[in-house]
């Protein structure tokens, strides 16, 4: 049996949306399968990006002068 590429789920045009696995605690954006992330012990995740790390530290850290 020959598979029709137009109706097959393996056709390159019929691409599925990436699966959302969580949300970044830094920027608040979606984390999808395949993204590079930093995962913490308590399950929180941030994108492996300087700005997301900066935003995360700004939200949960306490500003203090040394």
mmCIF file of N, CA and C in Angstrom:
data_model
loop_
_atom_site.group_PDB
_atom_site.id
_atom_site.type_symbol
_atom_site.label_atom_id
_atom_site.label_comp_id
_atom_site.label_asym_id
_atom_site.label_seq_id
_atom_site.Cartn_x
_atom_site.Cartn_y
_atom_site.Cartn_z
ATOM 1 N N UNK A 1 0.843 -1.179 0.000
ATOM 2 C CA UNK A 1 0.000 0.000 0.000
ATOM 3 C C UNK A 1 0.887 1.240 0.000
ATOM 4 N N UNK A 2 0.558 2.180 -0.839
ATOM 5 C CA UNK A 2 1.314 3.428 -0.927
ATOM 6 C C UNK A 2 0.597 4.490 -0.103
ATOM 7 N N UNK A 3 1.391 5.224 0.693
ATOM 8 C CA UNK A 3 0.833 6.266 1.550
ATOM 9 C C UNK A 3 0.686 7.572 0.784
ATOM 10 N N UNK A 4 -0.453 8.213 0.901
ATOM 11 C CA UNK A 4 -0.683 9.502 0.257
ATOM 12 C C UNK A 4 -0.057 10.580 1.136
ATOM 13 N N UNK A 5 0.984 11.303 0.653
ATOM 14 C CA UNK A 5 1.668 12.293 1.494
ATOM 15 C C UNK A 5 0.815 13.503 1.854
ATOM 16 N N UNK A 6 -0.256 13.742 1.115
ATOM 17 C CA UNK A 6 -1.102 14.900 1.404
ATOM 18 C C UNK A 6 -1.949 14.663 2.652
ATOM 19 N N UNK A 7 -2.388 13.439 2.875
ATOM 20 C CA UNK A 7 -3.228 13.163 4.040
ATOM 21 C C UNK A 7 -2.470 12.448 5.149
ATOM 22 N N UNK A 8 -1.228 12.135 4.925
ATOM 23 C CA UNK A 8 -0.418 11.456 5.934
ATOM 24 C C UNK A 8 -0.027 12.431 7.038
ATOM 25 N N UNK A 9 0.082 11.934 8.263
ATOM 26 C CA UNK A 9 0.515 12.797 9.368
ATOM 27 C C UNK A 9 2.022 13.022 9.338
ATOM 28 N N UNK A 10 2.720 12.409 8.391
ATOM 29 C CA UNK A 10 4.169 12.588 8.255
ATOM 30 C C UNK A 10 4.513 13.653 7.226
ATOM 31 N N UNK A 11 3.503 14.286 6.665
ATOM 32 C CA UNK A 11 3.724 15.304 5.644
ATOM 33 C C UNK A 11 4.371 16.528 6.291
ATOM 34 N N UNK A 12 5.425 17.090 5.659
ATOM 35 C CA UNK A 12 6.135 18.234 6.275
ATOM 36 C C UNK A 12 5.294 19.485 6.435
ATOM 37 N N UNK A 13 4.255 19.653 5.629
ATOM 38 C CA UNK A 13 3.414 20.855 5.748
ATOM 39 C C UNK A 13 2.519 20.764 6.979
ATOM 40 N N UNK A 14 2.123 19.559 7.349
ATOM 41 C CA UNK A 14 1.234 19.373 8.492
ATOM 42 C C UNK A 14 2.051 19.275 9.785
ATOM 43 N N UNK A 15 2.631 20.355 10.197
ATOM 44 C CA UNK A 15 3.437 20.362 11.411
ATOM 45 C C UNK A 15 2.555 20.692 12.597
ATOM 46 N N UNK A 16 2.827 20.018 13.704
ATOM 47 C CA UNK A 16 2.045 20.254 14.908
ATOM 48 C C UNK A 16 2.659 21.394 15.714
ATOM 49 N N UNK A 17 1.796 22.035 16.496
ATOM 50 C CA UNK A 17 2.262 23.075 17.407
ATOM 51 C C UNK A 17 3.137 22.434 18.472
ATOM 52 N N UNK A 18 4.204 23.118 18.903
ATOM 53 C CA UNK A 18 5.038 22.554 19.966
ATOM 54 C C UNK A 18 4.248 22.428 21.269
ATOM 55 N N UNK A 19 4.549 21.411 22.029
ATOM 56 C CA UNK A 19 3.841 21.138 23.280
ATOM 57 C C UNK A 19 4.400 22.028 24.398
ATOM 58 N N UNK A 20 3.527 22.775 25.055
ATOM 59 C CA UNK A 20 3.924 23.635 26.168
ATOM 60 C C UNK A 20 4.101 22.769 27.415
ATOM 61 N N UNK A 21 5.289 22.840 28.024
ATOM 62 C CA UNK A 21 5.567 22.033 29.215
ATOM 63 C C UNK A 21 5.581 22.863 30.494
ATOM 64 N N UNK A 22 5.537 24.171 30.379
ATOM 65 C CA UNK A 22 5.529 25.027 31.560
ATOM 66 C C UNK A 22 5.691 26.487 31.173
ATOM 67 N N UNK A 23 5.863 27.310 32.201
ATOM 68 C CA UNK A 23 6.028 28.745 31.989
ATOM 69 C C UNK A 23 7.280 29.222 32.708
ATOM 70 N N UNK A 24 7.996 30.149 32.098
ATOM 71 C CA UNK A 24 9.241 30.683 32.648
ATOM 72 C C UNK A 24 8.935 31.582 33.838
ATOM 73 N N UNK A 25 9.598 31.340 34.934
ATOM 74 C CA UNK A 25 9.422 32.167 36.132
ATOM 75 C C UNK A 25 10.116 33.523 35.988
ATOM 76 N N UNK A 26 10.953 33.661 34.971
ATOM 77 C CA UNK A 26 11.618 34.938 34.732
ATOM 78 C C UNK A 26 10.778 35.856 33.868
ATOM 79 N N UNK A 27 10.587 35.464 32.611
ATOM 80 C CA UNK A 27 9.875 36.321 31.655
ATOM 81 C C UNK A 27 8.379 36.040 31.604
ATOM 82 N N UNK A 28 7.945 34.890 32.131
ATOM 83 C CA UNK A 28 6.530 34.540 32.098
ATOM 84 C C UNK A 28 6.091 33.889 30.802
ATOM 85 N N UNK A 29 7.018 33.713 29.859
ATOM 86 C CA UNK A 29 6.684 33.113 28.571
ATOM 87 C C UNK A 29 6.544 31.602 28.649
ATOM 88 N N UNK A 30 6.020 31.031 27.582
ATOM 89 C CA UNK A 30 5.835 29.589 27.517
ATOM 90 C C UNK A 30 7.178 28.883 27.351
ATOM 91 N N UNK A 31 7.305 27.737 27.968
ATOM 92 C CA UNK A 31 8.434 26.846 27.753
ATOM 93 C C UNK A 31 7.879 25.656 26.982
ATOM 94 N N UNK A 32 8.421 25.429 25.800
ATOM 95 C CA UNK A 32 7.947 24.343 24.952
ATOM 96 C C UNK A 32 9.009 23.254 24.866
ATOM 97 N N UNK A 33 8.574 22.071 24.422
ATOM 98 C CA UNK A 33 9.505 20.962 24.260
ATOM 99 C C UNK A 33 10.673 21.386 23.386
ATOM 100 N N UNK A 34 11.882 21.095 23.820
ATOM 101 C CA UNK A 34 13.070 21.433 23.052
ATOM 102 C C UNK A 34 13.758 22.706 23.499
ATOM 103 N N UNK A 35 13.093 23.541 24.305
ATOM 104 C CA UNK A 35 13.732 24.757 24.816
ATOM 105 C C UNK A 35 14.826 24.397 25.815
ATOM 106 N N UNK A 36 15.881 25.203 25.847
ATOM 107 C CA UNK A 36 16.923 25.056 26.863
ATOM 108 C C UNK A 36 16.450 25.780 28.114
ATOM 109 N N UNK A 37 16.386 25.065 29.228
ATOM 110 C CA UNK A 37 15.887 25.640 30.478
ATOM 111 C C UNK A 37 16.821 25.316 31.627
ATOM 112 N N UNK A 38 16.644 26.073 32.700
ATOM 113 C CA UNK A 38 17.278 25.768 33.982
ATOM 114 C C UNK A 38 16.131 25.388 34.899
ATOM 115 N N UNK A 39 16.205 24.175 35.458
ATOM 116 C CA UNK A 39 15.146 23.696 36.340
ATOM 117 C C UNK A 39 15.673 23.658 37.769
ATOM 118 N N UNK A 40 14.896 24.193 38.677
ATOM 119 C CA UNK A 40 15.282 24.236 40.076
ATOM 120 C C UNK A 40 14.707 23.035 40.823
ATOM 121 N N UNK A 41 15.205 22.797 42.022
ATOM 122 C CA UNK A 41 14.808 21.636 42.822
ATOM 123 C C UNK A 41 13.303 21.621 43.066
ATOM 124 N N UNK A 42 12.708 22.779 43.294
ATOM 125 C CA UNK A 42 11.270 22.841 43.589
ATOM 126 C C UNK A 42 10.394 22.778 42.341
ATOM 127 N N UNK A 43 10.980 22.561 41.161
ATOM 128 C CA UNK A 43 10.215 22.404 39.936
ATOM 129 C C UNK A 43 10.081 23.671 39.103
ATOM 130 N N UNK A 44 10.521 24.814 39.615
ATOM 131 C CA UNK A 44 10.461 26.055 38.838
ATOM 132 C C UNK A 44 11.435 25.966 37.666
ATOM 133 N N UNK A 45 11.057 26.571 36.550
ATOM 134 C CA UNK A 45 11.907 26.567 35.358
ATOM 135 C C UNK A 45 12.031 27.980 34.814
ATOM 136 N N UNK A 46 13.208 28.279 34.279
ATOM 137 C CA UNK A 46 13.415 29.519 33.541
ATOM 138 C C UNK A 46 14.140 29.168 32.245
ATOM 139 N N UNK A 47 13.948 30.002 31.239
ATOM 140 C CA UNK A 47 14.699 29.819 30.002
ATOM 141 C C UNK A 47 16.182 29.979 30.305
ATOM 142 N N UNK A 48 17.009 29.273 29.595
ATOM 143 C CA UNK A 48 18.448 29.412 29.774
ATOM 144 C C UNK A 48 18.895 30.641 28.983
ATOM 145 N N UNK A 49 18.595 31.797 29.556
ATOM 146 C CA UNK A 49 18.814 33.083 28.908
ATOM 147 C C UNK A 49 19.180 34.088 29.985
ATOM 148 N N UNK A 50 20.086 34.972 29.686
ATOM 149 C CA UNK A 50 20.565 35.948 30.666
ATOM 150 C C UNK A 50 19.432 36.822 31.189
ATOM 151 N N UNK A 51 18.539 37.264 30.305
ATOM 152 C CA UNK A 51 17.479 38.182 30.720
ATOM 153 C C UNK A 51 16.435 37.483 31.582
ATOM 154 N N UNK A 52 16.159 36.225 31.301
ATOM 155 C CA UNK A 52 15.206 35.490 32.130
ATOM 156 C C UNK A 52 15.796 35.271 33.527
ATOM 157 N N UNK A 53 17.089 34.975 33.598
ATOM 158 C CA UNK A 53 17.749 34.808 34.890
ATOM 159 C C UNK A 53 17.747 36.129 35.667
ATOM 160 N N UNK A 54 17.976 37.230 34.970
ATOM 161 C CA UNK A 54 17.968 38.553 35.597
ATOM 162 C C UNK A 54 16.578 38.883 36.146
ATOM 163 N N UNK A 55 15.547 38.631 35.343
ATOM 164 C CA UNK A 55 14.175 38.884 35.792
ATOM 165 C C UNK A 55 13.811 38.006 36.986
ATOM 166 N N UNK A 56 14.227 36.749 36.950
ATOM 167 C CA UNK A 56 13.937 35.820 38.045
ATOM 168 C C UNK A 56 14.596 36.302 39.336
ATOM 169 N N UNK A 57 15.849 36.685 39.263
ATOM 170 C CA UNK A 57 16.559 37.171 40.456
ATOM 171 C C UNK A 57 15.942 38.461 40.972
ATOM 172 N N UNK A 58 15.489 39.315 40.069
ATOM 173 C CA UNK A 58 14.843 40.563 40.470
ATOM 174 C C UNK A 58 13.518 40.343 41.180
ATOM 175 N N UNK A 59 12.790 39.293 40.801
ATOM 176 C CA UNK A 59 11.493 39.007 41.419
ATOM 177 C C UNK A 59 11.642 38.359 42.794
ATOM 178 N N UNK A 60 12.591 37.448 42.919
ATOM 179 C CA UNK A 60 12.660 36.644 44.141
ATOM 180 C C UNK A 60 13.825 37.000 45.067
ATOM 181 N N UNK A 61 14.743 37.831 44.606
ATOM 182 C CA UNK A 61 15.859 38.268 45.445
ATOM 183 C C UNK A 61 15.512 39.560 46.166
ATOM 184 N N UNK A 62 16.256 39.870 47.197
ATOM 185 C CA UNK A 62 16.058 41.124 47.925
ATOM 186 C C UNK A 62 17.187 42.088 47.611
ATOM 187 N N UNK A 63 16.851 43.257 47.101
ATOM 188 C CA UNK A 63 17.908 44.240 46.838
ATOM 189 C C UNK A 63 18.536 44.713 48.161
ATOM 190 N N UNK A 64 19.835 44.844 48.170
ATOM 191 C CA UNK A 64 20.541 45.229 49.387
ATOM 192 C C UNK A 64 21.852 45.866 48.993
ATOM 193 N N UNK A 65 22.283 46.826 49.766
ATOM 194 C CA UNK A 65 23.567 47.461 49.494
ATOM 195 C C UNK A 65 24.619 46.813 50.375
ATOM 196 N N UNK A 66 25.725 46.435 49.767
ATOM 197 C CA UNK A 66 26.788 45.742 50.518
ATOM 198 C C UNK A 66 27.597 46.720 51.337
#
